[in-house]
């Protein structure tokens, strides 16, 4: 059975999923407003050569967000307009989120179900296949499109 997590432990579980990844991390949310602590974990994970995949609906990323460019420059970005899914997973664990607010990681209103591939193989694989299906229906986007800036002009 999945472990249900409250607001207090969701962020810690997400950090753990990102930090323990050995092959890939998928981060799926209608709106990508990522807390700084997760940017740090994503950056450290990407430096280990782990593949990052972001699937989102609303383009809400800002170039001034600290840690944004190093993480996203190593990620594959996908966008889908009618996305309702909220989850984060690596090859062993998945956190499926239920959110009561527009911003998926506000301090209040976030609960999640933690699924282990080892203990809930059917549920994990079903969710994994569904996310891959959503990615197939989405379009890949360039980092410059997501940020809405010319990255070359930032270096001058």
Coordinates of C-alpha atoms in Angstrom, one line a residue:
X1 CA 0.0 0.0 0.0
X2 CA 1.2 3.5 -0.7
X3 CA 2.4 5.7 2.1
X4 CA 0.4 8.9 2.5
X5 CA 2.4 12.0 3.3
X6 CA 1.3 15.3 4.7
X7 CA 2.4 18.8 3.8
X8 CA 5.3 18.6 6.3
X9 CA 6.9 15.5 4.8
X10 CA 6.2 15.9 1.0
X11 CA 9.1 18.2 0.3
X12 CA 11.5 16.0 2.2
X13 CA 10.3 12.9 0.2
X14 CA 10.7 14.8 -3.1
X15 CA 14.3 15.8 -2.2
X16 CA 15.0 12.1 -1.4
X17 CA 13.5 10.9 -4.7
X18 CA 15.6 13.4 -6.6
X19 CA 18.8 12.7 -4.6
X20 CA 18.6 8.9 -4.8
X21 CA 18.0 8.8 -8.5
X22 CA 20.4 6.5 -10.4
X23 CA 19.1 6.9 -13.9
X24 CA 16.4 9.6 -14.2
X25 CA 14.1 12.0 -12.5
X26 CA 10.7 13.0 -13.9
X27 CA 9.0 16.1 -12.5
X28 CA 5.4 16.6 -13.7
X29 CA 3.2 19.5 -12.8
X30 CA 0.7 21.8 -14.5
X31 CA 2.7 24.8 -13.2
X32 CA 6.5 24.6 -12.6
X33 CA 7.2 26.7 -9.6
X34 CA 10.0 24.8 -8.1
X35 CA 11.2 25.6 -4.5
X36 CA 14.9 26.5 -4.2
X37 CA 15.6 23.4 -2.1
X38 CA 14.4 21.2 -5.0
X39 CA 16.5 23.2 -7.5
X40 CA 19.6 22.4 -5.4
X41 CA 18.7 18.7 -5.3
X42 CA 18.0 18.7 -9.1
X43 CA 21.3 20.5 -9.8
X44 CA 23.3 18.1 -7.7
X45 CA 21.5 15.1 -9.3
X46 CA 22.1 16.5 -12.9
X47 CA 25.8 16.9 -12.1
X48 CA 25.9 13.1 -11.4
X49 CA 24.8 12.6 -15.0
X50 CA 21.2 11.7 -14.1
X51 CA 18.6 12.5 -16.8
X52 CA 16.0 15.1 -15.9
X53 CA 12.6 15.3 -17.6
X54 CA 10.1 18.1 -16.8
X55 CA 6.6 17.9 -18.1
X56 CA 4.4 20.9 -17.4
X57 CA 1.4 23.0 -18.5
X58 CA 1.9 26.6 -17.5
X59 CA 5.1 28.3 -18.4
X60 CA 5.9 30.1 -15.1
X61 CA 9.6 29.9 -14.9
X62 CA 11.6 33.0 -14.4
X63 CA 15.2 33.6 -15.5
X64 CA 16.0 35.3 -12.2
X65 CA 15.2 32.2 -10.1
X66 CA 18.5 31.1 -8.5
X67 CA 19.7 27.8 -9.7
X68 CA 17.3 27.7 -12.6
X69 CA 19.7 27.8 -15.6
X70 CA 22.1 25.0 -14.4
X71 CA 19.3 22.6 -13.8
X72 CA 17.2 23.3 -16.9
X73 CA 20.1 23.4 -19.2
X74 CA 20.6 19.7 -18.4
X75 CA 16.9 18.8 -18.6
X76 CA 14.5 17.7 -21.3
X77 CA 11.5 20.0 -21.2
X78 CA 8.0 19.0 -22.4
X79 CA 4.8 21.1 -22.4
X80 CA 1.2 20.0 -22.6
X81 CA -1.7 22.4 -22.3
X82 CA -4.3 20.1 -20.6
X83 CA -2.0 18.5 -18.0
X84 CA -3.6 17.7 -14.6
X85 CA -0.9 15.3 -13.3
X86 CA 1.4 16.2 -10.3
X87 CA 4.2 13.8 -9.5
X88 CA 7.9 13.3 -9.1
X89 CA 9.7 10.0 -9.6
X90 CA 12.9 8.2 -10.1
X91 CA 13.4 4.5 -11.1
X92 CA 12.5 3.3 -7.7
X93 CA 10.0 5.7 -6.0
X94 CA 7.2 8.0 -7.1
X95 CA 5.4 10.7 -5.2
X96 CA 1.9 11.5 -6.6
X97 CA 0.7 14.8 -5.3
X98 CA -2.7 16.2 -4.5
X99 CA -2.8 19.9 -4.2
X100 CA -5.4 22.3 -3.1
X101 CA -3.7 25.4 -4.4
X102 CA -2.5 26.6 -7.8
X103 CA 1.2 26.6 -6.7
X104 CA 2.0 22.9 -6.3
X105 CA 4.4 23.3 -3.4
X106 CA 2.9 26.0 -1.2
X107 CA 3.3 25.3 2.5
X108 CA -0.3 24.4 3.0
X109 CA -2.6 22.0 1.2
X110 CA -0.1 19.5 -0.2
X111 CA -0.5 15.8 0.4
X112 CA 1.1 12.9 -1.5
X113 CA 1.1 9.2 -1.9
X114 CA 4.6 7.6 -2.0
X115 CA 4.7 4.5 -4.1
X116 CA 7.7 2.1 -4.1
X117 CA 8.5 0.1 -7.2
X118 CA 9.6 -2.7 -5.0
X119 CA 6.4 -2.9 -2.9
X120 CA 3.8 -1.5 -5.2
X121 CA 5.1 -2.7 -8.6
X122 CA 1.8 -2.7 -10.4
X123 CA 0.8 0.8 -9.2
X124 CA 4.3 2.2 -9.9
X125 CA 4.5 0.8 -13.4
X126 CA 0.9 1.9 -14.3
X127 CA 1.7 5.5 -13.2
X128 CA 5.1 5.4 -15.0
X129 CA 3.4 4.2 -18.3
X130 CA 0.8 7.0 -18.0
X131 CA 3.4 9.7 -17.6
X132 CA 5.4 8.4 -20.6
X133 CA 2.1 8.5 -22.5
X134 CA 1.6 12.1 -21.5
X135 CA 5.1 13.0 -22.7
X136 CA 4.4 11.3 -26.0
X137 CA 1.3 13.6 -26.4
X138 CA 3.3 16.7 -25.4
X139 CA 5.7 18.8 -27.3
X140 CA 9.3 19.3 -26.4
X141 CA 10.3 22.9 -25.8
X142 CA 13.6 24.7 -25.8
X143 CA 14.9 26.3 -22.7
X144 CA 14.8 29.8 -24.3
X145 CA 11.1 29.3 -25.0
X146 CA 10.4 28.4 -21.4
X147 CA 12.3 31.3 -20.0
X148 CA 11.2 33.8 -22.6
X149 CA 14.7 35.2 -22.8
X150 CA 17.6 35.1 -25.1
X151 CA 20.3 33.2 -23.1
X152 CA 23.1 34.6 -25.3
X153 CA 22.2 38.1 -24.3
X154 CA 22.4 37.2 -20.6
X155 CA 26.1 36.3 -21.0
X156 CA 27.0 39.8 -22.4

